[in-house]
mmCIF file of C-alpha atoms in Angstrom:
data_model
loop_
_atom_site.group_PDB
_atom_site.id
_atom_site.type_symbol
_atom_site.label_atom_id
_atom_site.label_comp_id
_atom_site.label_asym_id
_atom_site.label_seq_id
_atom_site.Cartn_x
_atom_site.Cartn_y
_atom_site.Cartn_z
ATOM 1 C CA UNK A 249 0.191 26.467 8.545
ATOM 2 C CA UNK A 250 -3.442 26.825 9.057
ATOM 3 C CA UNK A 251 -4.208 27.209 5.819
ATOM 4 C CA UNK A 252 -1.952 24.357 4.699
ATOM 5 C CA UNK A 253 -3.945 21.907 6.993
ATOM 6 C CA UNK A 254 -7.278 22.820 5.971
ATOM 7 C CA UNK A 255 -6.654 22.470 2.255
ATOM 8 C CA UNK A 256 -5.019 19.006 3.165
ATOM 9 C CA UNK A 257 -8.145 17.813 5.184
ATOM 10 C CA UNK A 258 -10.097 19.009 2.384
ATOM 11 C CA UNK A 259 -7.736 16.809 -0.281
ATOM 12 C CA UNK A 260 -8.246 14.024 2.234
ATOM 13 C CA UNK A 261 -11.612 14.315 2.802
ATOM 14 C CA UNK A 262 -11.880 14.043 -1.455
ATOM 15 C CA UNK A 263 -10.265 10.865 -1.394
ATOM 16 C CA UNK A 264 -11.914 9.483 1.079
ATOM 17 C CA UNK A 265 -15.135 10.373 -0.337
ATOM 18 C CA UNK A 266 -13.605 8.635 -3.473
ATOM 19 C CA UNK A 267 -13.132 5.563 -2.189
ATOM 20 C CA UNK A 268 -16.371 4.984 -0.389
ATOM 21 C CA UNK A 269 -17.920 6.087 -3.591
ATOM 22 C CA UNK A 270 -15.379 3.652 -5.934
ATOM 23 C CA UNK A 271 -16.467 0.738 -3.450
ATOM 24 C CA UNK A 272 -20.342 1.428 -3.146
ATOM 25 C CA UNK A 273 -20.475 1.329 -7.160
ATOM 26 C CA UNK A 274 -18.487 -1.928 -7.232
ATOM 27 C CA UNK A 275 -20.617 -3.442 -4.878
ATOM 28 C CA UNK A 276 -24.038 -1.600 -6.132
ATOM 29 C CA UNK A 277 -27.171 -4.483 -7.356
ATOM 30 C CA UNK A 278 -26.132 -6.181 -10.147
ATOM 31 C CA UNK A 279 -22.419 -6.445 -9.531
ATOM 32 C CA UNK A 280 -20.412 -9.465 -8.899
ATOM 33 C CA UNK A 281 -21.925 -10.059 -5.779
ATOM 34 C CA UNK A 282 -25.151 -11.067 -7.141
ATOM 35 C CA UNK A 283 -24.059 -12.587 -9.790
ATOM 36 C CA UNK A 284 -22.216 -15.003 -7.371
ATOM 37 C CA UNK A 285 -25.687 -15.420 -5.223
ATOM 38 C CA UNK A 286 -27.682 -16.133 -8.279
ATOM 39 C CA UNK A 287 -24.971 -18.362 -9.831
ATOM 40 C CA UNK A 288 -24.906 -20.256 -5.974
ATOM 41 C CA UNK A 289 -28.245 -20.772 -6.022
ATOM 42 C CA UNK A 290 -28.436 -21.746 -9.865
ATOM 43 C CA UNK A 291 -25.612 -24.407 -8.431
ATOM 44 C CA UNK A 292 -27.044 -25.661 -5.963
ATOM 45 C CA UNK A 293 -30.673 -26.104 -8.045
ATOM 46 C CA UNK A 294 -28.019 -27.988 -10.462
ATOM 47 C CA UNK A 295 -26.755 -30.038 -8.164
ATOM 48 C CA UNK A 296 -29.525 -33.218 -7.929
ATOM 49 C CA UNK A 297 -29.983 -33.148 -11.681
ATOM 50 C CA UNK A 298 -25.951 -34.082 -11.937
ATOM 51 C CA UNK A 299 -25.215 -36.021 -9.512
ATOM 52 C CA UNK A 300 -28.724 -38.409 -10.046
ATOM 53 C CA UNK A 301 -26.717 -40.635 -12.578
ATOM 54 C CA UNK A 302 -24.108 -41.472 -10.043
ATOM 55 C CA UNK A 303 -26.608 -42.392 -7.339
ATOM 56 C CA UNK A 304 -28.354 -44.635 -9.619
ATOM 57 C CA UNK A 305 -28.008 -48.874 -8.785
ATOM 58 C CA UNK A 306 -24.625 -49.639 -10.189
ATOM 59 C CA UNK A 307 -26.539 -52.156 -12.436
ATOM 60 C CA UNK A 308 -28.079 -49.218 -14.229
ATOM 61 C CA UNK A 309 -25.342 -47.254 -14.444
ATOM 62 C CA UNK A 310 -24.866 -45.447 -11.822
ATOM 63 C CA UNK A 311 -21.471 -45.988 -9.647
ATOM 64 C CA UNK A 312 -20.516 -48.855 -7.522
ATOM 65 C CA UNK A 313 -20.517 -47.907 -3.829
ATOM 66 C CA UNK A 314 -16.415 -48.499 -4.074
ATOM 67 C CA UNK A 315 -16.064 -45.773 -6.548
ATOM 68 C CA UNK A 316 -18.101 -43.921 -4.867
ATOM 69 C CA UNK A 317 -16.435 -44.085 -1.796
ATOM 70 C CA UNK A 318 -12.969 -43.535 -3.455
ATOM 71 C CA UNK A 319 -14.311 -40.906 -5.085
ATOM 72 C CA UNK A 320 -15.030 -38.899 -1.887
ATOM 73 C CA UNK A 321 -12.262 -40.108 -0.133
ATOM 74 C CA UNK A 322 -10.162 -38.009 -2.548
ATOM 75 C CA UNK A 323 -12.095 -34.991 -2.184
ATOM 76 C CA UNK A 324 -14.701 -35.432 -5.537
ATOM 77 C CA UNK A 325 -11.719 -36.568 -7.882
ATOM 78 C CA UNK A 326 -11.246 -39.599 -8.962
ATOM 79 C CA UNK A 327 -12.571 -40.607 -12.556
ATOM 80 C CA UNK A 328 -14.491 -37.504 -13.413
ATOM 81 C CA UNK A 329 -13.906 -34.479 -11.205
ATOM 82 C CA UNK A 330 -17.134 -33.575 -9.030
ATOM 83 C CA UNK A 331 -16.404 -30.507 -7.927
ATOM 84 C CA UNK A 332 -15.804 -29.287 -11.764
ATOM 85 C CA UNK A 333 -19.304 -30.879 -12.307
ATOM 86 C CA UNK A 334 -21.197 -29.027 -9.453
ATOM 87 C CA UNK A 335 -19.493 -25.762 -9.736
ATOM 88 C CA UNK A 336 -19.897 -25.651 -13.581
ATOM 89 C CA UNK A 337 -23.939 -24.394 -13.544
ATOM 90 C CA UNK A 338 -22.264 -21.701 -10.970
ATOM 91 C CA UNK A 339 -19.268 -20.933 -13.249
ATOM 92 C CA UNK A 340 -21.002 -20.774 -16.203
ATOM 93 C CA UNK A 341 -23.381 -17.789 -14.697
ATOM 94 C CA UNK A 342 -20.497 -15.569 -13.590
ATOM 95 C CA UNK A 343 -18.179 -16.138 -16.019
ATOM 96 C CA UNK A 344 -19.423 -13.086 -18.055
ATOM 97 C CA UNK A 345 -20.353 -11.076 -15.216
ATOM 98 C CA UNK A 346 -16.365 -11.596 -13.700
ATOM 99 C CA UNK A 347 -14.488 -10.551 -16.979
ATOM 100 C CA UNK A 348 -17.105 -7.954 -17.844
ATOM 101 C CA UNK A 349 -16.674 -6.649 -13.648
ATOM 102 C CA UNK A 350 -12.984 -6.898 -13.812
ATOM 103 C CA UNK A 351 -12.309 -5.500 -17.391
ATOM 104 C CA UNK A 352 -14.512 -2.793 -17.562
ATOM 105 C CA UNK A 353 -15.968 -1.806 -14.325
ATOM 106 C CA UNK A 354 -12.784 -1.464 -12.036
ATOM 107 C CA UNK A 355 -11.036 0.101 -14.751
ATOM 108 C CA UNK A 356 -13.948 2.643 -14.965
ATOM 109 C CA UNK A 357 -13.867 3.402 -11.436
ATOM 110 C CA UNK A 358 -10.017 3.852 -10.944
ATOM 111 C CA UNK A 359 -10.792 6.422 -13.804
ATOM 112 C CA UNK A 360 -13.200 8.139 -12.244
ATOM 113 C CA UNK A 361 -10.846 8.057 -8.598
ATOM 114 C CA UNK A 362 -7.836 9.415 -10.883
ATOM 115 C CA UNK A 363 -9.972 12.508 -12.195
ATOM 116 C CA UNK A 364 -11.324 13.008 -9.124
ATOM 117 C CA UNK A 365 -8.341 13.069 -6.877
ATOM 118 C CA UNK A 366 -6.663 15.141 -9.773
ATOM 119 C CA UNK A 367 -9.490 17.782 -9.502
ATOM 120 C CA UNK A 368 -9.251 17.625 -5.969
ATOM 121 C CA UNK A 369 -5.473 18.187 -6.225
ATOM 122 C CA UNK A 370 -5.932 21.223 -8.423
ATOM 123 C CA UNK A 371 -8.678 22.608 -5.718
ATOM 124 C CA UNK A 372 -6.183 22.326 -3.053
ATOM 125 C CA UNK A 373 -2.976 23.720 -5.191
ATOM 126 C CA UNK A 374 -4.831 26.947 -6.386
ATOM 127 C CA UNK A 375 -6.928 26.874 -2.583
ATOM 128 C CA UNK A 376 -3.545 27.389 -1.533
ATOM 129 C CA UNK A 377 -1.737 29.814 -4.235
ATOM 130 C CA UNK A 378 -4.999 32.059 -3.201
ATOM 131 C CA UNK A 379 -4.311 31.689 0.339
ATOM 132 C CA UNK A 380 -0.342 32.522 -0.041
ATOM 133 C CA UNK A 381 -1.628 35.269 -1.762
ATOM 134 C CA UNK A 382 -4.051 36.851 0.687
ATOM 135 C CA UNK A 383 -1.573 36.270 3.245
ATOM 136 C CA UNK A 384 1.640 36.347 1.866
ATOM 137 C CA UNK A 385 2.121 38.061 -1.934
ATOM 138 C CA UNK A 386 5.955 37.798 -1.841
ATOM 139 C CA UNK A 387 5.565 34.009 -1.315
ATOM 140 C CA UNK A 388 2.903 33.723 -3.476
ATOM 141 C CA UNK A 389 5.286 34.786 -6.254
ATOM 142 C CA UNK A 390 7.295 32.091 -5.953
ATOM 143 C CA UNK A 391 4.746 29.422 -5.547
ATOM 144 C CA UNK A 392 3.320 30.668 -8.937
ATOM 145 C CA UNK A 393 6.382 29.120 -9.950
ATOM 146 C CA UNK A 394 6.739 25.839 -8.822
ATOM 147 C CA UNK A 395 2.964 25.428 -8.568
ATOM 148 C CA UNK A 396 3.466 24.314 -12.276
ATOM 149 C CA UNK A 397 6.130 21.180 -10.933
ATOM 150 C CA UNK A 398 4.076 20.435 -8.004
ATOM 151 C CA UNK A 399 1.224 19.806 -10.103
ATOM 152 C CA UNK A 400 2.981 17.452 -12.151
ATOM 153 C CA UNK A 401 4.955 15.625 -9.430
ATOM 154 C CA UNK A 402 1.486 15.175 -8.016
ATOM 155 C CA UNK A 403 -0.215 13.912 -10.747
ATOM 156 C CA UNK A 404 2.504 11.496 -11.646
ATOM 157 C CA UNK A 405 2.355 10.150 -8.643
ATOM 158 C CA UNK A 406 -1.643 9.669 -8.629
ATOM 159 C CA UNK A 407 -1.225 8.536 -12.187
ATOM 160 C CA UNK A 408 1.636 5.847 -10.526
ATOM 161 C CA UNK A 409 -0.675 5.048 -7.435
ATOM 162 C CA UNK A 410 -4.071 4.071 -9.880
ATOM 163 C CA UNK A 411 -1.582 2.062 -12.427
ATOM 164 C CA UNK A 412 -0.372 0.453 -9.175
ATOM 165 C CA UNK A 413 -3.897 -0.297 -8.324
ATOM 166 C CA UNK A 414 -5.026 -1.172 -11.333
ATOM 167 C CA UNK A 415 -2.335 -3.807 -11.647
ATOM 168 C CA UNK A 416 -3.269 -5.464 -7.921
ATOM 169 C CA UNK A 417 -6.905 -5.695 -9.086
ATOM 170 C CA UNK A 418 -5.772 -7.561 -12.356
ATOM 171 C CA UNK A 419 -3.102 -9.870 -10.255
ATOM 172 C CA UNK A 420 -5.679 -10.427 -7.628
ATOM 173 C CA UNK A 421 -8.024 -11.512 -10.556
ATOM 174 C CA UNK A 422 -5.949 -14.113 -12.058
ATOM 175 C CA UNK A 423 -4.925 -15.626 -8.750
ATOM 176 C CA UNK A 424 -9.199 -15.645 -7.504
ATOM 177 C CA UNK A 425 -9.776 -16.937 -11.154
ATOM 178 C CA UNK A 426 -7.403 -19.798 -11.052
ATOM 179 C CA UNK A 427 -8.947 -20.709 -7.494
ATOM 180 C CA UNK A 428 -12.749 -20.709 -8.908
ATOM 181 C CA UNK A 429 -12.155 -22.106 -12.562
ATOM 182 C CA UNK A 430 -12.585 -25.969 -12.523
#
């Protein structure tokens, strides 16, 4: 049992370590993060340029202080949306850096966390096989046996538990995209 408990605080020490790895590299310089800073500030450096020709004197061609109003009143839509104009300098710089984060670079990393909680797996399985057979050769016998099905039910569930994942990141994707896009 001793044995047994060390080998599983070593497999979930391994996937811990995975994850805090997985998330460092997704948020490492030059990930989405900045490229949501830089697009911000791009946005908000944007922002005088477009909205100048609304703030103009109606009488050269700017808006009357009526559409204006109505305008705000229902939150930056009314004839052209405001909010699509503001965000676009933003959207524009992140657009690449999204699809290129979420297509390649999770996908990479859940990868990387399958083969490394699959080598981790096969550390712990023969860990243990060596242990049952210090300890116990008879039983070691028969794990040799089903060692073989354990090692597949394990890595079709890891295999299960990353396509899992890898389908939240994508849903999760769409539903943050369809907030952001204008």
């Amino acid at each position: 049992q001793e044995a047994s408990e060390s080998l599983l605080e070593r497999l979930t020490n391994a996937i811990e370590c995975s994850e805090v790895a997985v998330a460092a590299k997704l948020r490492a310089a030059g990930g989405l993060r900045q490229r949501l800073c830089e697009g911000q500030k791009e946005a908000a450096d944007a922002a005088p340029m477009a909205i100048s020709p609304w703030c103009r004197p109606s009488g050269s061609g700017g808006l009357h202080w009526a559409t204006f109003r109505a305008t705000v009143r229902r939150q930056g839509n009314f004839r052209e949306d405001w909010n699509e104009v503001l965000a676009t300098p933003m959207l524009r710089r992140i657009s690449a850096a999204w699809d290129r984060f979420f297509s390649l670079e999770v996908g990479t990393q859940l990868d990387k966390l399958k083969d490394e909680l699959s080598r981790a797996l096969e550390d712990c399985l023969q860990g243990f096989g060596q242990k049952l057979q210090q300890e116990f050769p008879p039983v070691a016998e028969r794990y040799g046996a089903t060692q073989a099905a354990l090692r597949n039910k394990a890595k079709a569930v890891i295999t299960q538990g990353i396509t899992e994942a890898r389908s939240k990141v994508q849903e999760s994707q769409k539903d943050i995209s369809r907030d952001i896009t204008p």
